[in-house]
Amino acid sequence: MKKLWYLIVFLMLFWTHPSSIHAESTLQYLIDQAPEHSIVRIPRGVYHESIVLSKPVTLQGNGQVTIQSCRKEPVISIKGQRVSVKNVTVIQCSQEKNAAAIQVSGTHHRIEHVHIRTKGIGIKLEHAYHTVITQSSIKGEKQHNGIDLWKSEQNVIEKVRIEKVRDGIYMEQSDYTTAVQNLIQQSNYGIHIMYSDHITIQKNISKNNVAGAMVMETKGGKIENNEFIFNNRNVHAQGILLFDATETKVVRNNISYNRVGILAESASNNLILSNEVRGNFIGIQFKEANGNIVSNNTFISNVNEAQALSSSDNEVKRNYWDASLKLDADGSGYSDIPYKTNPFFLSLTKDIPEYQLFFHSPGMVVLQKLWKSPDNEAMTDDSPLMTAKIQDESKSSSGVIIVFSLLLFLGSITLWRIGRKKEDA
Amino acid sequence: MRKMYFIFMLCALLIITAACGKKEVSPRAIDEKNDKCAQCNMAVMDNQFATQLILKNGKTFVFDDIGCMYKWKSENKNENIEAEFVRDYHSKEWVESDKATYVYDQSIRTPMAYNVISFQDKKDAEAFISKNSGKILNFDQLQDHKWKMNKEMMEKNMQDGHTDMNGDHSHMDEGNDHSHE
Amino acid sequence: MATTATWMRAMIIHMNEGQIYKCPFFTAGGVMRNIWKAEWRLTIRQRSSYTFVFLWIFVLSLLFLLERNNPALTGYTNMTGTIANIVLYIVPLFMLVAGSFSIANEMENGQWSLLCTYPLPTIAYWVGKLCGQLTAQSAIFSLSFSLSLLVGTLLGSSLSLKWVLILYIFSISLIWFFLVIGLTIGSFSETRWQALILSVGVWFFLIMIWPTAVISVLSFVPYPMIAPLLKASLFCNPAELLRIVFVVQLDGGAVFGQSYDELISFMQTKALWVLFVGYMFIFSSIMLAFSVWKLERKKRQ
């Protein structure tokens, strides 16, 4: 009972104190006073409070404006419609789970030039529609998603830089979401799509994540001109995963230096066209994925170009495979020798994944001959492209190498000369 | 002499393997960095939705959602399953799946949206339902459960789901937050 | 025959210095140095070493030149894997043959029995042989490596220094391990013919059918034992261990999957090199012990 009294007294102190004295200077007060459709200009400074925007106003920082809060509530809550937030830095330092820096619901909001540092979620959209998030940044602590969409539709995320979060952009049941020109790095999954149809993912860069993009349970999406690169650190890392995705177009992406470039599992009726798949440990991997079209892609420098298991029913044609034997007798530009991928490694490691230790081992050649892998399960490109369509990347300077090789040459020739000398000399 | 040594080593190996064989099956801890769901490829978080399945040969699979485990089971019917474990919704302790009580409700967010959670105590499950909504399923009923990722259904019932979500926000938050922990 | 004379003269000069009985430790070192130098010279002077140089320059230049079609080669790519595999096919075989012949040759032509009449410590003999072979073979490989690197770079392949260094260290370590095994094979064989057959057999086992052999053994083992046994198997086959270290150093470790994550993470730390040198030492000591045991037996016969 006594404790309760203390608590009440404490709460009264806590709550009444700022509101009675400083109420006029809080942002919330400014916002509450502002008429609808007006612009609330915030003077430069650091504001320790969490605010709610529930009517159509524009909140704009003049100069360096930081809004900071360590409470469970979102630092900025946006509700209703046509709210804009511009030019502010938002810091959410609450350790509570699910704490968001900005929470959005309603329609036609705009978040622009907002820079977020958060221990929780960056921007959480729940039942938000037609909202635009642009030219902003989010830096997290790897625990929560950068932008989390839940049952939100027709939202646009563009030119947002997201770092060190769980999933960069996570969308669940959020149809018609558009993500353009974002950069997502050092996170768990770059872009994670779940049960969201007709999404558009264009010109994003997703690198150094566990997965560039997880495209799951989706239909009718467009994934174009993105870069999914250097997603190779985790033991399950991949450039792009298509899981139970249908009618999705994966076109003209650069999918390079990942553990697995494209992994398609239980995915059907997708179009994988004109992608550059380069330098991955495994270029493309199909597991029980059928009815897809894989065409005009360029596979270069992948340690293992393609693996397919129970995925014979795809239309694979006119891709460039640098490992394929090429012979073009009729000058069509396409090779007459089909390129057949081998399901061997996948079927070997399917039941006992530990055997992945033998990946690209020199002795696998022998095992491959002995191993009976079902022939009809392989993925076959009937008319591989003769020449690759790629743009040259810049080359590194070779001075150091020349110096190194000269030193090595001098060293070894000295050893050689000593060996050749008359023994008594 | 060398033969003796060889035989000794062989015996030692046999004893070790035999000892391993007799060991009681117990679930292993979740490794958040490396574990992925055997069904859907998503990372498995060390949270209340994780499940685990141990085959007779000692191989373990982890899943991020109870639904994923059942989907896997339906697609791999000829595997010899030794034990399966689910998590208690509150304590996140492993519970043998046949001793757990399950709650299904469309408003419950789980990682793959199969919308089923598990409890060690039936009382906890009942308390959850009285606070939120949902239907209690025991282990046998769960076997007949239609595992659907209820997107379409949820969209139809959006309005209900909506009010439900906001009805008890404090509680739902735990389930809400599936992809992080 | 001329080289044999060189050899013997070196030995006899040393004996004549008469230090053998006075200071056995120092003398053992001295004998070892002489064998080292003699072996080194012998190998460099062989016509086959020139063949090696040309072969290596040809193969490596070809590989480096193939790289021209690709942008800066830094990580674990198709070409990297192929180069590593070609090195893995060729180096062990040649080193096994070179190592085993260097001892078997002396068994065959009677030089060994001649040597037995001198109070020559077997360890010094073996270590001297290893050092000599190692010096000569590294010189041969380094010469070819540097020349093909020059050719490749001047003709426009872009390689990163880190990549080149890792490949070089990988090859030199392979040379070390397989010379050690080769010398052991040599110690166990009576003739060059025998040494050749054994060398090819060991090469075939450790390089060609290693995965097949390991997998067929592991099929009798309960599942939970597979991962630990596979990890242990790495230490039984230096070629396989070196390959894993090579891939991990090129940031490709994730490809081996979840079971090896801890091992791979460990291999990305500096502590790897301590373990590596330790392993090199222990492996070589075990081989040395086997060889010396066998050679001593032969001596007594």
mmCIF file of N, CA, C and O in Angstrom, chain A residues 72 97-98 121 127 129 143-145 148 150-151 166 170 172-173 175 189 192 194-195 197 214 216-217 234-236 241 243 265 350-353, chain B residues 32-36 39-43 45 59 79 92 109-113 149 151 154-155 158 162 165 169 173-174 176-181:
data_model
loop_
_atom_site.group_PDB
_atom_site.id
_atom_site.type_symbol
_atom_site.label_atom_id
_atom_site.label_comp_id
_atom_site.label_asym_id
_atom_site.label_seq_id
_atom_site.Cartn_x
_atom_site.Cartn_y
_atom_site.Cartn_z
ATOM 1 N N LYS A 72 8.918 3.451 -24.260
ATOM 2 C CA LYS A 72 8.478 2.384 -25.137
ATOM 3 C C LYS A 72 7.676 2.925 -26.324
ATOM 4 O O LYS A 72 7.682 2.359 -27.408
ATOM 5 N N LYS A 97 11.399 -4.224 -26.228
ATOM 6 C CA LYS A 97 11.233 -4.764 -27.564
ATOM 7 C C LYS A 97 10.006 -4.137 -28.207
ATOM 8 O O LYS A 97 9.059 -3.754 -27.543
ATOM 9 N N ASN A 98 10.087 -4.031 -29.509
ATOM 10 C CA ASN A 98 9.010 -3.448 -30.293
ATOM 11 C C ASN A 98 8.931 -1.940 -30.193
ATOM 12 O O ASN A 98 8.009 -1.335 -30.706
ATOM 13 N N ILE A 121 12.808 -0.748 -33.575
ATOM 14 C CA ILE A 121 12.469 -0.688 -35.003
ATOM 15 C C ILE A 121 12.721 0.730 -35.502
ATOM 16 O O ILE A 121 12.577 1.696 -34.755
ATOM 17 N N HIS A 127 -1.096 -0.646 -41.012
ATOM 18 C CA HIS A 127 -2.293 -0.110 -41.663
ATOM 19 C C HIS A 127 -2.021 1.285 -42.191
ATOM 20 O O HIS A 127 -2.782 2.218 -41.964
ATOM 21 N N TYR A 129 -1.184 3.597 -45.622
ATOM 22 C CA TYR A 129 -1.390 3.520 -47.064
ATOM 23 C C TYR A 129 -0.834 4.775 -47.734
ATOM 24 O O TYR A 129 -0.866 5.863 -47.144
ATOM 25 N N GLN A 143 18.985 -5.601 -33.838
ATOM 26 C CA GLN A 143 17.977 -6.373 -33.123
ATOM 27 C C GLN A 143 16.614 -6.321 -33.795
ATOM 28 O O GLN A 143 15.822 -7.233 -33.661
ATOM 29 N N HIS A 144 16.320 -5.230 -34.481
ATOM 30 C CA HIS A 144 14.969 -5.062 -35.014
ATOM 31 C C HIS A 144 15.001 -4.591 -36.455
ATOM 32 O O HIS A 144 16.042 -4.182 -36.945
ATOM 33 N N ASN A 145 13.850 -4.643 -37.087
ATOM 34 C CA ASN A 145 13.796 -4.293 -38.500
ATOM 35 C C ASN A 145 13.990 -2.800 -38.732
ATOM 36 O O ASN A 145 13.635 -1.982 -37.881
ATOM 37 N N ASP A 148 9.418 -1.637 -41.094
ATOM 38 C CA ASP A 148 8.581 -2.809 -40.870
ATOM 39 C C ASP A 148 7.164 -2.472 -41.328
ATOM 40 O O ASP A 148 6.504 -1.618 -40.748
ATOM 41 N N TRP A 150 3.350 -3.714 -41.998
ATOM 42 C CA TRP A 150 2.382 -4.746 -41.624
ATOM 43 C C TRP A 150 1.005 -4.301 -42.079
ATOM 44 O O TRP A 150 0.521 -3.238 -41.684
ATOM 45 N N LYS A 151 0.435 -5.074 -42.966
ATOM 46 C CA LYS A 151 -0.884 -4.745 -43.517
ATOM 47 C C LYS A 151 -0.960 -3.302 -43.980
ATOM 48 O O LYS A 151 -1.857 -2.550 -43.611
ATOM 49 N N ARG A 166 17.912 -5.703 -38.243
ATOM 50 C CA ARG A 166 17.621 -7.113 -38.536
ATOM 51 C C ARG A 166 17.270 -7.215 -40.019
ATOM 52 O O ARG A 166 18.126 -7.425 -40.833
ATOM 53 N N TYR A 170 11.124 -4.928 -44.112
ATOM 54 C CA TYR A 170 10.327 -6.139 -43.908
ATOM 55 C C TYR A 170 8.885 -5.807 -44.223
ATOM 56 O O TYR A 170 8.339 -4.855 -43.682
ATOM 57 N N GLU A 172 5.030 -7.486 -44.525
ATOM 58 C CA GLU A 172 4.141 -8.634 -44.387
ATOM 59 C C GLU A 172 2.730 -8.174 -44.684
ATOM 60 O O GLU A 172 2.269 -7.160 -44.143
ATOM 61 N N GLN A 173 2.084 -8.904 -45.558
ATOM 62 C CA GLN A 173 0.727 -8.572 -45.986
ATOM 63 C C GLN A 173 0.622 -7.110 -46.377
ATOM 64 O O GLN A 173 -0.284 -6.401 -45.970
ATOM 65 N N ASP A 175 0.631 -5.269 -49.764
ATOM 66 C CA ASP A 175 0.670 -5.340 -51.218
ATOM 67 C C ASP A 175 1.067 -3.992 -51.818
ATOM 68 O O ASP A 175 0.944 -2.958 -51.184
ATOM 69 N N TYR A 189 18.494 -9.684 -43.200
ATOM 70 C CA TYR A 189 18.017 -9.754 -44.575
ATOM 71 C C TYR A 189 17.871 -8.329 -45.091
ATOM 72 O O TYR A 189 17.366 -7.463 -44.386
ATOM 73 N N HIS A 192 12.908 -8.193 -47.131
ATOM 74 C CA HIS A 192 12.211 -9.427 -46.754
ATOM 75 C C HIS A 192 10.730 -9.266 -47.067
ATOM 76 O O HIS A 192 10.047 -8.441 -46.468
ATOM 77 N N MET A 194 7.060 -10.968 -47.303
ATOM 78 C CA MET A 194 6.229 -12.076 -46.835
ATOM 79 C C MET A 194 4.775 -11.785 -47.159
ATOM 80 O O MET A 194 4.227 -10.769 -46.723
ATOM 81 N N TYR A 195 4.146 -12.679 -47.844
ATOM 82 C CA TYR A 195 2.708 -12.565 -48.115
ATOM 83 C C TYR A 195 2.335 -11.200 -48.674
ATOM 84 O O TYR A 195 1.296 -10.653 -48.339
ATOM 85 N N ASP A 197 1.872 -9.079 -52.191
ATOM 86 C CA ASP A 197 1.813 -9.267 -53.641
ATOM 87 C C ASP A 197 2.070 -7.956 -54.380
ATOM 88 O O ASP A 197 1.919 -6.867 -53.825
ATOM 89 N N MET A 214 14.872 -11.712 -49.426
ATOM 90 C CA MET A 214 14.095 -12.923 -49.162
ATOM 91 C C MET A 214 12.709 -12.662 -49.745
ATOM 92 O O MET A 214 11.953 -11.846 -49.214
ATOM 93 N N MET A 216 9.396 -14.150 -50.303
ATOM 94 C CA MET A 216 8.671 -15.327 -49.829
ATOM 95 C C MET A 216 7.167 -15.122 -49.904
ATOM 96 O O MET A 216 6.655 -14.059 -49.573
ATOM 97 N N GLU A 217 6.493 -16.170 -50.306
ATOM 98 C CA GLU A 217 5.025 -16.176 -50.301
ATOM 99 C C GLU A 217 4.486 -14.934 -50.989
ATOM 100 O O GLU A 217 3.698 -14.191 -50.432
ATOM 101 N N ASN A 234 27.380 -15.504 -43.871
ATOM 102 C CA ASN A 234 26.656 -16.497 -43.081
ATOM 103 C C ASN A 234 26.618 -17.849 -43.790
ATOM 104 O O ASN A 234 26.687 -17.912 -45.014
ATOM 105 N N VAL A 235 26.510 -18.916 -43.012
ATOM 106 C CA VAL A 235 26.502 -20.254 -43.610
ATOM 107 C C VAL A 235 25.261 -20.525 -44.451
ATOM 108 O O VAL A 235 25.223 -21.484 -45.210
ATOM 109 N N HIS A 236 24.232 -19.676 -44.297
ATOM 110 C CA HIS A 236 23.049 -19.838 -45.144
ATOM 111 C C HIS A 236 22.838 -18.611 -46.027
ATOM 112 O O HIS A 236 21.734 -18.342 -46.471
ATOM 113 N N LEU A 241 16.547 -15.089 -52.400
ATOM 114 C CA LEU A 241 15.806 -16.330 -52.178
ATOM 115 C C LEU A 241 14.392 -16.155 -52.710
ATOM 116 O O LEU A 241 13.720 -15.190 -52.377
ATOM 117 N N PHE A 243 11.158 -18.091 -52.305
ATOM 118 C CA PHE A 243 10.523 -19.226 -51.641
ATOM 119 C C PHE A 243 9.024 -19.112 -51.820
ATOM 120 O O PHE A 243 8.414 -18.138 -51.374
ATOM 121 N N GLU A 265 13.240 -22.054 -54.176
ATOM 122 C CA GLU A 265 12.692 -23.261 -53.565
ATOM 123 C C GLU A 265 11.170 -23.190 -53.603
ATOM 124 O O GLU A 265 10.584 -22.173 -53.248
ATOM 125 N N LYS A 350 21.980 -33.374 -49.366
ATOM 126 C CA LYS A 350 20.590 -33.173 -48.964
ATOM 127 C C LYS A 350 20.309 -33.834 -47.613
ATOM 128 O O LYS A 350 19.769 -33.216 -46.709
ATOM 129 N N ASP A 351 20.699 -35.101 -47.495
ATOM 130 C CA ASP A 351 20.434 -35.804 -46.243
ATOM 131 C C ASP A 351 21.508 -35.534 -45.203
ATOM 132 O O ASP A 351 21.237 -35.496 -44.019
ATOM 133 N N ILE A 352 22.726 -35.372 -45.642
ATOM 134 C CA ILE A 352 23.821 -35.150 -44.694
ATOM 135 C C ILE A 352 24.553 -33.864 -45.084
ATOM 136 O O ILE A 352 25.527 -33.889 -45.836
ATOM 137 N N PRO A 353 24.060 -32.740 -44.598
ATOM 138 C CA PRO A 353 24.648 -31.452 -44.998
ATOM 139 C C PRO A 353 26.121 -31.325 -44.603
ATOM 140 O O PRO A 353 26.830 -30.477 -45.143
ATOM 141 N N GLU B 32 21.023 -18.689 -32.978
ATOM 142 C CA GLU B 32 20.362 -17.649 -33.790
ATOM 143 C C GLU B 32 21.184 -17.242 -35.004
ATOM 144 O O GLU B 32 20.663 -16.823 -36.014
ATOM 145 N N LYS B 33 22.482 -17.357 -34.881
ATOM 146 C CA LYS B 33 23.318 -16.906 -35.987
ATOM 147 C C LYS B 33 23.187 -17.856 -37.182
ATOM 148 O O LYS B 33 23.160 -17.413 -38.325
ATOM 149 N N ASN B 34 23.097 -19.150 -36.911
ATOM 150 C CA ASN B 34 23.213 -20.108 -38.006
ATOM 151 C C ASN B 34 21.997 -20.978 -38.277
ATOM 152 O O ASN B 34 21.942 -21.616 -39.310
ATOM 153 N N ASP B 35 21.062 -21.032 -37.344
ATOM 154 C CA ASP B 35 19.946 -21.943 -37.570
ATOM 155 C C ASP B 35 18.965 -21.375 -38.580
ATOM 156 O O ASP B 35 18.592 -20.213 -38.501
ATOM 157 N N LYS B 36 18.573 -22.242 -39.512
ATOM 158 C CA LYS B 36 17.501 -21.800 -40.386
ATOM 159 C C LYS B 36 16.425 -22.870 -40.425
ATOM 160 O O LYS B 36 16.687 -24.050 -40.190
ATOM 161 N N GLN B 39 12.134 -25.920 -43.317
ATOM 162 C CA GLN B 39 11.062 -25.855 -44.297
ATOM 163 C C GLN B 39 11.132 -24.580 -45.137
ATOM 164 O O GLN B 39 11.128 -24.636 -46.352
ATOM 165 N N CYS B 40 11.241 -23.419 -44.477
ATOM 166 C CA CYS B 40 11.050 -22.174 -45.225
ATOM 167 C C CYS B 40 12.321 -21.358 -45.373
ATOM 168 O O CYS B 40 12.263 -20.257 -45.914
ATOM 169 N N ASN B 41 13.445 -21.847 -44.891
ATOM 170 C CA ASN B 41 14.739 -21.168 -45.087
ATOM 171 C C ASN B 41 14.949 -19.912 -44.251
ATOM 172 O O ASN B 41 15.953 -19.229 -44.403
ATOM 173 N N MET B 42 13.983 -19.557 -43.417
ATOM 174 C CA MET B 42 14.174 -18.333 -42.642
ATOM 175 C C MET B 42 14.998 -18.621 -41.402
ATOM 176 O O MET B 42 15.019 -19.724 -40.884
ATOM 177 N N ALA B 43 15.705 -17.608 -40.933
ATOM 178 C CA ALA B 43 16.495 -17.762 -39.718
ATOM 179 C C ALA B 43 15.573 -18.088 -38.554
ATOM 180 O O ALA B 43 14.469 -17.558 -38.459
ATOM 181 N N MET B 45 14.732 -17.772 -34.775
ATOM 182 C CA MET B 45 15.070 -16.980 -33.603
ATOM 183 C C MET B 45 14.839 -17.807 -32.346
ATOM 184 O O MET B 45 14.012 -18.714 -32.339
ATOM 185 N N LYS B 59 19.599 -36.891 -36.069
ATOM 186 C CA LYS B 59 19.629 -35.634 -36.809
ATOM 187 C C LYS B 59 18.538 -34.703 -36.288
ATOM 188 O O LYS B 59 17.421 -35.136 -36.043
ATOM 189 N N GLU B 79 10.324 -40.246 -42.862
ATOM 190 C CA GLU B 79 11.407 -40.050 -41.888
ATOM 191 C C GLU B 79 10.996 -40.635 -40.539
ATOM 192 O O GLU B 79 9.835 -40.561 -40.142
ATOM 193 N N LYS B 92 9.333 -19.829 -22.875
ATOM 194 C CA LYS B 92 10.187 -20.191 -24.009
ATOM 195 C C LYS B 92 10.995 -21.458 -23.739
ATOM 196 O O LYS B 92 12.032 -21.691 -24.351
ATOM 197 N N ARG B 109 0.172 -13.431 -34.488
ATOM 198 C CA ARG B 109 1.220 -13.356 -35.513
ATOM 199 C C ARG B 109 2.341 -14.334 -35.185
ATOM 200 O O ARG B 109 2.924 -14.290 -34.113
ATOM 201 N N THR B 110 2.591 -15.220 -36.102
ATOM 202 C CA THR B 110 3.737 -16.115 -35.952
ATOM 203 C C THR B 110 4.620 -15.915 -37.183
ATOM 204 O O THR B 110 4.169 -15.349 -38.177
ATOM 205 N N PRO B 111 5.860 -16.381 -37.121
ATOM 206 C CA PRO B 111 6.788 -16.059 -38.213
ATOM 207 C C PRO B 111 6.276 -16.390 -39.600
ATOM 208 O O PRO B 111 6.476 -15.625 -40.526
ATOM 209 N N MET B 112 5.633 -17.541 -39.787
ATOM 210 C CA MET B 112 5.155 -17.860 -41.127
ATOM 211 C C MET B 112 3.640 -17.769 -41.202
ATOM 212 O O MET B 112 3.016 -18.349 -42.100
ATOM 213 N N ALA B 113 3.072 -17.076 -40.242
ATOM 214 C CA ALA B 113 1.627 -16.801 -40.249
ATOM 215 C C ALA B 113 0.766 -18.059 -40.260
ATOM 216 O O ALA B 113 -0.277 -18.103 -40.893
ATOM 217 N N MET B 149 -1.575 -20.887 -44.377
ATOM 218 C CA MET B 149 -1.011 -19.578 -44.099
ATOM 219 C C MET B 149 -2.122 -18.621 -44.467
ATOM 220 O O MET B 149 -2.432 -18.424 -45.631
ATOM 221 N N LYS B 151 -3.364 -15.947 -45.260
ATOM 222 C CA LYS B 151 -3.394 -14.599 -45.780
ATOM 223 C C LYS B 151 -4.776 -14.188 -46.283
ATOM 224 O O LYS B 151 -5.314 -13.174 -45.871
ATOM 225 N N MET B 154 -7.272 -13.848 -43.650
ATOM 226 C CA MET B 154 -7.050 -12.694 -42.790
ATOM 227 C C MET B 154 -7.523 -11.427 -43.469
ATOM 228 O O MET B 154 -8.035 -10.528 -42.848
ATOM 229 N N GLU B 155 -7.308 -11.377 -44.781
ATOM 230 C CA GLU B 155 -7.729 -10.162 -45.468
ATOM 231 C C GLU B 155 -9.234 -9.993 -45.443
ATOM 232 O O GLU B 155 -9.745 -8.891 -45.284
ATOM 233 N N MET B 158 -10.256 -8.735 -42.139
ATOM 234 C CA MET B 158 -9.359 -7.651 -41.756
ATOM 235 C C MET B 158 -9.950 -6.812 -40.633
ATOM 236 O O MET B 158 -9.292 -6.491 -39.663
ATOM 237 N N HIS B 162 -8.345 -6.437 -37.147
ATOM 238 C CA HIS B 162 -7.882 -5.115 -36.781
ATOM 239 C C HIS B 162 -8.269 -4.771 -35.358
ATOM 240 O O HIS B 162 -7.438 -4.466 -34.519
ATOM 241 N N MET B 165 -6.465 -6.818 -32.853
ATOM 242 C CA MET B 165 -5.078 -6.452 -32.624
ATOM 243 C C MET B 165 -4.973 -5.318 -31.628
ATOM 244 O O MET B 165 -4.131 -5.290 -30.764
ATOM 245 N N HIS B 169 -3.364 -4.728 -26.945
ATOM 246 C CA HIS B 169 -2.091 -4.503 -27.605
ATOM 247 C C HIS B 169 -0.917 -4.999 -26.796
ATOM 248 O O HIS B 169 0.026 -5.576 -27.308
ATOM 249 N N ASP B 173 1.631 -7.790 -28.540
ATOM 250 C CA ASP B 173 2.956 -7.340 -28.932
ATOM 251 C C ASP B 173 3.980 -8.452 -28.958
ATOM 252 O O ASP B 173 4.845 -8.486 -29.809
ATOM 253 N N GLU B 174 3.845 -9.357 -28.017
ATOM 254 C CA GLU B 174 4.829 -10.440 -27.971
ATOM 255 C C GLU B 174 4.778 -11.268 -29.239
ATOM 256 O O GLU B 174 5.805 -11.627 -29.785
ATOM 257 N N ASN B 176 3.404 -10.263 -31.953
ATOM 258 C CA ASN B 176 3.543 -9.330 -33.027
ATOM 259 C C ASN B 176 4.929 -9.280 -33.617
ATOM 260 O O ASN B 176 5.120 -9.020 -34.787
ATOM 261 N N ASP B 177 5.849 -9.542 -32.724
ATOM 262 C CA ASP B 177 7.222 -9.186 -33.010
ATOM 263 C C ASP B 177 7.981 -10.409 -33.465
ATOM 264 O O ASP B 177 8.984 -10.772 -32.912
ATOM 265 N N HIS B 178 7.477 -11.055 -34.485
ATOM 266 C CA HIS B 178 8.035 -12.372 -34.754
ATOM 267 C C HIS B 178 9.427 -12.346 -35.351
ATOM 268 O O HIS B 178 10.213 -13.206 -35.098
ATOM 269 N N SER B 179 9.695 -11.367 -36.139
ATOM 270 C CA SER B 179 10.968 -11.482 -36.837
ATOM 271 C C SER B 179 12.109 -10.900 -36.030
ATOM 272 O O SER B 179 13.238 -10.895 -36.455
ATOM 273 N N HIS B 180 11.789 -10.414 -34.901
ATOM 274 C CA HIS B 180 12.863 -10.000 -34.004
ATOM 275 C C HIS B 180 12.530 -10.522 -32.634
ATOM 276 O O HIS B 180 11.436 -11.000 -32.397
ATOM 277 N N GLU B 181 13.429 -10.387 -31.723
ATOM 278 C CA GLU B 181 13.142 -10.932 -30.383
ATOM 279 C C GLU B 181 13.910 -10.109 -29.374
ATOM 280 O O GLU B 181 15.055 -9.799 -29.579
#
